[in-house]
């Protein structure tokens, strides 16, 4: 993931605090036969949850627009959301997402003032997850 994308994600999440921020990341496969991806774009999405301080619900029209804008050079690679007052670890609600088939889920913790932290995960249908090893380039 490039520094500009990470900076965009962190800036947006900080601006949305005390609400949970959410959005999508897009990119490409590194090579056709490779399972690794290169993330090169962040798209913020409005959180329309009834309790945005503790939950996120992506605005449906923006989700539809994001899904319809996919191309070979702009694949939907993951979901981003923040935990304004918690650690960057998937919650039970996060693990029940219907988006578990996406390659990545990124959680940004704003728990420590002035020091956001970001972790990436891959979820499975059984409510399990594994942390992703990612590189900033």
mmCIF file with all atom_site columns, C-alpha atoms in Angstrom:
data_model
loop_
_atom_site.group_PDB
_atom_site.id
_atom_site.type_symbol
_atom_site.label_atom_id
_atom_site.label_alt_id
_atom_site.label_comp_id
_atom_site.label_asym_id
_atom_site.label_entity_id
_atom_site.label_seq_id
_atom_site.pdbx_PDB_ins_code
_atom_site.Cartn_x
_atom_site.Cartn_y
_atom_site.Cartn_z
_atom_site.occupancy
_atom_site.B_iso_or_equiv
_atom_site.pdbx_formal_charge
_atom_site.auth_seq_id
_atom_site.auth_comp_id
_atom_site.auth_asym_id
_atom_site.auth_atom_id
_atom_site.pdbx_PDB_model_num
ATOM 1   C CA . UNK A 1 1   ? 0.000   0.000   0.000   1.00 0.00 ? 1   UNK A CA 1
ATOM 2   C CA . UNK A 1 2   ? 1.419   3.393   -0.890  1.00 0.00 ? 2   UNK A CA 1
ATOM 3   C CA . UNK A 1 3   ? 1.924   6.113   1.739   1.00 0.00 ? 3   UNK A CA 1
ATOM 4   C CA . UNK A 1 4   ? -0.556  8.450   -0.012  1.00 0.00 ? 4   UNK A CA 1
ATOM 5   C CA . UNK A 1 5   ? -3.355  5.880   0.375   1.00 0.00 ? 5   UNK A CA 1
ATOM 6   C CA . UNK A 1 6   ? -2.506  5.255   4.021   1.00 0.00 ? 6   UNK A CA 1
ATOM 7   C CA . UNK A 1 7   ? -2.390  9.017   4.699   1.00 0.00 ? 7   UNK A CA 1
ATOM 8   C CA . UNK A 1 8   ? -5.773  9.430   2.989   1.00 0.00 ? 8   UNK A CA 1
ATOM 9   C CA . UNK A 1 9   ? -7.299  6.656   5.079   1.00 0.00 ? 9   UNK A CA 1
ATOM 10  C CA . UNK A 1 10  ? -5.891  7.967   8.364   1.00 0.00 ? 10  UNK A CA 1
ATOM 11  C CA . UNK A 1 11  ? -6.872  11.578  7.611   1.00 0.00 ? 11  UNK A CA 1
ATOM 12  C CA . UNK A 1 12  ? -10.439 10.576  6.753   1.00 0.00 ? 12  UNK A CA 1
ATOM 13  C CA . UNK A 1 13  ? -10.794 8.402   9.859   1.00 0.00 ? 13  UNK A CA 1
ATOM 14  C CA . UNK A 1 14  ? -9.501  11.175  12.112  1.00 0.00 ? 14  UNK A CA 1
ATOM 15  C CA . UNK A 1 15  ? -11.916 13.686  10.493  1.00 0.00 ? 15  UNK A CA 1
ATOM 16  C CA . UNK A 1 16  ? -14.872 11.370  11.175  1.00 0.00 ? 16  UNK A CA 1
ATOM 17  C CA . UNK A 1 17  ? -14.071 10.807  14.850  1.00 0.00 ? 17  UNK A CA 1
ATOM 18  C CA . UNK A 1 18  ? -16.033 10.242  17.147  1.00 0.00 ? 18  UNK A CA 1
ATOM 19  C CA . UNK A 1 19  ? -17.945 8.327   14.466  1.00 0.00 ? 19  UNK A CA 1
ATOM 20  C CA . UNK A 1 20  ? -16.679 5.205   12.766  1.00 0.00 ? 20  UNK A CA 1
ATOM 21  C CA . UNK A 1 21  ? -15.348 5.986   9.316   1.00 0.00 ? 21  UNK A CA 1
ATOM 22  C CA . UNK A 1 22  ? -15.704 3.534   6.444   1.00 0.00 ? 22  UNK A CA 1
ATOM 23  C CA . UNK A 1 23  ? -14.753 3.095   2.839   1.00 0.00 ? 23  UNK A CA 1
ATOM 24  C CA . UNK A 1 24  ? -13.227 0.860   0.202   1.00 0.00 ? 24  UNK A CA 1
ATOM 25  C CA . UNK A 1 25  ? -9.743  0.262   -1.159  1.00 0.00 ? 25  UNK A CA 1
ATOM 26  C CA . UNK A 1 26  ? -9.095  -0.527  -4.817  1.00 0.00 ? 26  UNK A CA 1
ATOM 27  C CA . UNK A 1 27  ? -6.108  -1.853  -6.666  1.00 0.00 ? 27  UNK A CA 1
ATOM 28  C CA . UNK A 1 28  ? -4.745  -4.565  -8.913  1.00 0.00 ? 28  UNK A CA 1
ATOM 29  C CA . UNK A 1 29  ? -3.162  -7.986  -8.688  1.00 0.00 ? 29  UNK A CA 1
ATOM 30  C CA . UNK A 1 30  ? 0.619   -7.777  -8.748  1.00 0.00 ? 30  UNK A CA 1
ATOM 31  C CA . UNK A 1 31  ? 0.738   -10.458 -11.469 1.00 0.00 ? 31  UNK A CA 1
ATOM 32  C CA . UNK A 1 32  ? -1.986  -12.556 -13.053 1.00 0.00 ? 32  UNK A CA 1
ATOM 33  C CA . UNK A 1 33  ? -0.875  -15.720 -11.233 1.00 0.00 ? 33  UNK A CA 1
ATOM 34  C CA . UNK A 1 34  ? -0.083  -13.941 -7.964  1.00 0.00 ? 34  UNK A CA 1
ATOM 35  C CA . UNK A 1 35  ? -2.306  -13.902 -4.877  1.00 0.00 ? 35  UNK A CA 1
ATOM 36  C CA . UNK A 1 36  ? -0.808  -10.571 -3.761  1.00 0.00 ? 36  UNK A CA 1
ATOM 37  C CA . UNK A 1 37  ? -2.434  -7.242  -4.525  1.00 0.00 ? 37  UNK A CA 1
ATOM 38  C CA . UNK A 1 38  ? -1.330  -3.635  -4.857  1.00 0.00 ? 38  UNK A CA 1
ATOM 39  C CA . UNK A 1 39  ? -3.719  -1.147  -3.257  1.00 0.00 ? 39  UNK A CA 1
ATOM 40  C CA . UNK A 1 40  ? -3.577  2.260   -4.937  1.00 0.00 ? 40  UNK A CA 1
ATOM 41  C CA . UNK A 1 41  ? -6.862  3.998   -4.094  1.00 0.00 ? 41  UNK A CA 1
ATOM 42  C CA . UNK A 1 42  ? -9.070  4.737   -1.083  1.00 0.00 ? 42  UNK A CA 1
ATOM 43  C CA . UNK A 1 43  ? -12.718 5.704   -1.563  1.00 0.00 ? 43  UNK A CA 1
ATOM 44  C CA . UNK A 1 44  ? -14.463 7.099   1.548   1.00 0.00 ? 44  UNK A CA 1
ATOM 45  C CA . UNK A 1 45  ? -18.073 6.021   1.997   1.00 0.00 ? 45  UNK A CA 1
ATOM 46  C CA . UNK A 1 46  ? -20.641 7.772   4.175   1.00 0.00 ? 46  UNK A CA 1
ATOM 47  C CA . UNK A 1 47  ? -21.481 5.956   7.413   1.00 0.00 ? 47  UNK A CA 1
ATOM 48  C CA . UNK A 1 48  ? -25.273 5.969   7.677   1.00 0.00 ? 48  UNK A CA 1
ATOM 49  C CA . UNK A 1 49  ? -25.557 3.805   10.818  1.00 0.00 ? 49  UNK A CA 1
ATOM 50  C CA . UNK A 1 50  ? -28.081 4.815   13.469  1.00 0.00 ? 50  UNK A CA 1
ATOM 51  C CA . UNK A 1 51  ? -25.287 4.674   16.035  1.00 0.00 ? 51  UNK A CA 1
ATOM 52  C CA . UNK A 1 52  ? -22.211 5.781   14.068  1.00 0.00 ? 52  UNK A CA 1
ATOM 53  C CA . UNK A 1 53  ? -20.090 6.054   17.219  1.00 0.00 ? 53  UNK A CA 1
ATOM 54  C CA . UNK A 1 54  ? -20.054 2.260   17.545  1.00 0.00 ? 54  UNK A CA 1
ATOM 55  C CA . UNK A 1 55  ? -21.138 0.854   14.158  1.00 0.00 ? 55  UNK A CA 1
ATOM 56  C CA . UNK A 1 56  ? -20.807 1.490   10.473  1.00 0.00 ? 56  UNK A CA 1
ATOM 57  C CA . UNK A 1 57  ? -23.277 0.959   7.673   1.00 0.00 ? 57  UNK A CA 1
ATOM 58  C CA . UNK A 1 58  ? -22.089 1.974   4.242   1.00 0.00 ? 58  UNK A CA 1
ATOM 59  C CA . UNK A 1 59  ? -24.405 4.259   2.265   1.00 0.00 ? 59  UNK A CA 1
ATOM 60  C CA . UNK A 1 60  ? -26.096 1.924   -0.260  1.00 0.00 ? 60  UNK A CA 1
ATOM 61  C CA . UNK A 1 61  ? -25.868 4.289   -3.250  1.00 0.00 ? 61  UNK A CA 1
ATOM 62  C CA . UNK A 1 62  ? -22.119 4.694   -2.716  1.00 0.00 ? 62  UNK A CA 1
ATOM 63  C CA . UNK A 1 63  ? -21.671 0.912   -2.393  1.00 0.00 ? 63  UNK A CA 1
ATOM 64  C CA . UNK A 1 64  ? -23.498 0.379   -5.686  1.00 0.00 ? 64  UNK A CA 1
ATOM 65  C CA . UNK A 1 65  ? -21.365 3.051   -7.351  1.00 0.00 ? 65  UNK A CA 1
ATOM 66  C CA . UNK A 1 66  ? -18.163 1.427   -6.046  1.00 0.00 ? 66  UNK A CA 1
ATOM 67  C CA . UNK A 1 67  ? -19.194 -2.013  -7.252  1.00 0.00 ? 67  UNK A CA 1
ATOM 68  C CA . UNK A 1 68  ? -20.196 -0.720  -10.672 1.00 0.00 ? 68  UNK A CA 1
ATOM 69  C CA . UNK A 1 69  ? -16.874 1.122   -11.155 1.00 0.00 ? 69  UNK A CA 1
ATOM 70  C CA . UNK A 1 70  ? -14.715 -2.020  -10.987 1.00 0.00 ? 70  UNK A CA 1
ATOM 71  C CA . UNK A 1 71  ? -12.411 -2.790  -13.911 1.00 0.00 ? 71  UNK A CA 1
ATOM 72  C CA . UNK A 1 72  ? -9.374  -4.997  -14.380 1.00 0.00 ? 72  UNK A CA 1
ATOM 73  C CA . UNK A 1 73  ? -7.188  -2.073  -13.287 1.00 0.00 ? 73  UNK A CA 1
ATOM 74  C CA . UNK A 1 74  ? -9.513  -1.083  -10.399 1.00 0.00 ? 74  UNK A CA 1
ATOM 75  C CA . UNK A 1 75  ? -10.554 -4.109  -8.371  1.00 0.00 ? 75  UNK A CA 1
ATOM 76  C CA . UNK A 1 76  ? -12.395 -3.771  -5.080  1.00 0.00 ? 76  UNK A CA 1
ATOM 77  C CA . UNK A 1 77  ? -9.793  -5.182  -2.697  1.00 0.00 ? 77  UNK A CA 1
ATOM 78  C CA . UNK A 1 78  ? -11.173 -4.392  0.712   1.00 0.00 ? 78  UNK A CA 1
ATOM 79  C CA . UNK A 1 79  ? -13.167 -2.532  3.295   1.00 0.00 ? 79  UNK A CA 1
ATOM 80  C CA . UNK A 1 80  ? -11.749 0.096   5.636   1.00 0.00 ? 80  UNK A CA 1
ATOM 81  C CA . UNK A 1 81  ? -13.322 1.198   8.880   1.00 0.00 ? 81  UNK A CA 1
ATOM 82  C CA . UNK A 1 82  ? -12.216 2.810   12.099  1.00 0.00 ? 82  UNK A CA 1
ATOM 83  C CA . UNK A 1 83  ? -12.601 2.000   15.760  1.00 0.00 ? 83  UNK A CA 1
ATOM 84  C CA . UNK A 1 84  ? -12.682 5.479   17.328  1.00 0.00 ? 84  UNK A CA 1
ATOM 85  C CA . UNK A 1 85  ? -12.145 4.228   20.873  1.00 0.00 ? 85  UNK A CA 1
ATOM 86  C CA . UNK A 1 86  ? -11.055 0.627   20.480  1.00 0.00 ? 86  UNK A CA 1
ATOM 87  C CA . UNK A 1 87  ? -8.108  -1.431  19.274  1.00 0.00 ? 87  UNK A CA 1
ATOM 88  C CA . UNK A 1 88  ? -7.574  -2.373  15.597  1.00 0.00 ? 88  UNK A CA 1
ATOM 89  C CA . UNK A 1 89  ? -8.908  -5.889  16.181  1.00 0.00 ? 89  UNK A CA 1
ATOM 90  C CA . UNK A 1 90  ? -12.025 -7.319  14.495  1.00 0.00 ? 90  UNK A CA 1
ATOM 91  C CA . UNK A 1 91  ? -15.155 -7.196  16.638  1.00 0.00 ? 91  UNK A CA 1
ATOM 92  C CA . UNK A 1 92  ? -17.878 -9.853  16.532  1.00 0.00 ? 92  UNK A CA 1
ATOM 93  C CA . UNK A 1 93  ? -19.863 -7.499  14.276  1.00 0.00 ? 93  UNK A CA 1
ATOM 94  C CA . UNK A 1 94  ? -16.849 -7.064  11.967  1.00 0.00 ? 94  UNK A CA 1
ATOM 95  C CA . UNK A 1 95  ? -16.495 -10.838 11.668  1.00 0.00 ? 95  UNK A CA 1
ATOM 96  C CA . UNK A 1 96  ? -20.150 -11.253 10.696  1.00 0.00 ? 96  UNK A CA 1
ATOM 97  C CA . UNK A 1 97  ? -19.782 -9.030  7.633   1.00 0.00 ? 97  UNK A CA 1
ATOM 98  C CA . UNK A 1 98  ? -21.144 -10.358 4.352   1.00 0.00 ? 98  UNK A CA 1
ATOM 99  C CA . UNK A 1 99  ? -17.979 -8.942  2.722   1.00 0.00 ? 99  UNK A CA 1
ATOM 100 C CA . UNK A 1 100 ? -15.745 -11.756 4.004   1.00 0.00 ? 100 UNK A CA 1
ATOM 101 C CA . UNK A 1 101 ? -14.915 -12.798 0.422   1.00 0.00 ? 101 UNK A CA 1
ATOM 102 C CA . UNK A 1 102 ? -12.915 -9.604  -0.179  1.00 0.00 ? 102 UNK A CA 1
ATOM 103 C CA . UNK A 1 103 ? -9.131  -10.018 0.045   1.00 0.00 ? 103 UNK A CA 1
ATOM 104 C CA . UNK A 1 104 ? -8.749  -7.527  2.905   1.00 0.00 ? 104 UNK A CA 1
ATOM 105 C CA . UNK A 1 105 ? -10.407 -5.692  5.767   1.00 0.00 ? 105 UNK A CA 1
ATOM 106 C CA . UNK A 1 106 ? -8.560  -2.746  7.288   1.00 0.00 ? 106 UNK A CA 1
ATOM 107 C CA . UNK A 1 107 ? -9.216  -1.474  10.800  1.00 0.00 ? 107 UNK A CA 1
ATOM 108 C CA . UNK A 1 108 ? -7.849  1.840   12.019  1.00 0.00 ? 108 UNK A CA 1
ATOM 109 C CA . UNK A 1 109 ? -7.735  2.427   15.757  1.00 0.00 ? 109 UNK A CA 1
ATOM 110 C CA . UNK A 1 110 ? -7.987  5.991   17.019  1.00 0.00 ? 110 UNK A CA 1
ATOM 111 C CA . UNK A 1 111 ? -7.832  4.843   20.626  1.00 0.00 ? 111 UNK A CA 1
ATOM 112 C CA . UNK A 1 112 ? -4.448  6.494   21.250  1.00 0.00 ? 112 UNK A CA 1
ATOM 113 C CA . UNK A 1 113 ? -4.787  10.243  20.649  1.00 0.00 ? 113 UNK A CA 1
ATOM 114 C CA . UNK A 1 114 ? -2.370  11.399  17.968  1.00 0.00 ? 114 UNK A CA 1
ATOM 115 C CA . UNK A 1 115 ? -1.185  7.859   17.184  1.00 0.00 ? 115 UNK A CA 1
ATOM 116 C CA . UNK A 1 116 ? -3.603  5.986   14.924  1.00 0.00 ? 116 UNK A CA 1
ATOM 117 C CA . UNK A 1 117 ? -2.766  2.368   14.222  1.00 0.00 ? 117 UNK A CA 1
ATOM 118 C CA . UNK A 1 118 ? -3.815  0.306   11.222  1.00 0.00 ? 118 UNK A CA 1
ATOM 119 C CA . UNK A 1 119 ? -4.037  -3.443  10.729  1.00 0.00 ? 119 UNK A CA 1
ATOM 120 C CA . UNK A 1 120 ? -5.204  -5.540  7.814   1.00 0.00 ? 120 UNK A CA 1
ATOM 121 C CA . UNK A 1 121 ? -7.058  -8.837  8.021   1.00 0.00 ? 121 UNK A CA 1
ATOM 122 C CA . UNK A 1 122 ? -8.561  -11.541 5.868   1.00 0.00 ? 122 UNK A CA 1
ATOM 123 C CA . UNK A 1 123 ? -11.873 -12.884 7.185   1.00 0.00 ? 123 UNK A CA 1
ATOM 124 C CA . UNK A 1 124 ? -13.399 -16.293 6.590   1.00 0.00 ? 124 UNK A CA 1
ATOM 125 C CA . UNK A 1 125 ? -17.026 -17.356 6.538   1.00 0.00 ? 125 UNK A CA 1
ATOM 126 C CA . UNK A 1 126 ? -16.664 -19.104 9.887   1.00 0.00 ? 126 UNK A CA 1
ATOM 127 C CA . UNK A 1 127 ? -15.999 -15.899 11.798  1.00 0.00 ? 127 UNK A CA 1
ATOM 128 C CA . UNK A 1 128 ? -12.251 -16.473 11.826  1.00 0.00 ? 128 UNK A CA 1
ATOM 129 C CA . UNK A 1 129 ? -9.528  -14.091 10.675  1.00 0.00 ? 129 UNK A CA 1
ATOM 130 C CA . UNK A 1 130 ? -5.830  -13.840 10.035  1.00 0.00 ? 130 UNK A CA 1
ATOM 131 C CA . UNK A 1 131 ? -3.696  -10.730 10.123  1.00 0.00 ? 131 UNK A CA 1
ATOM 132 C CA . UNK A 1 132 ? -2.212  -9.643  6.801   1.00 0.00 ? 132 UNK A CA 1
ATOM 133 C CA . UNK A 1 133 ? 1.438   -8.912  6.312   1.00 0.00 ? 133 UNK A CA 1
ATOM 134 C CA . UNK A 1 134 ? 1.542   -5.725  4.232   1.00 0.00 ? 134 UNK A CA 1
ATOM 135 C CA . UNK A 1 135 ? 4.185   -3.403  2.935   1.00 0.00 ? 135 UNK A CA 1
ATOM 136 C CA . UNK A 1 136 ? 4.100   0.377   2.503   1.00 0.00 ? 136 UNK A CA 1
ATOM 137 C CA . UNK A 1 137 ? 5.582   1.313   -0.891  1.00 0.00 ? 137 UNK A CA 1
#
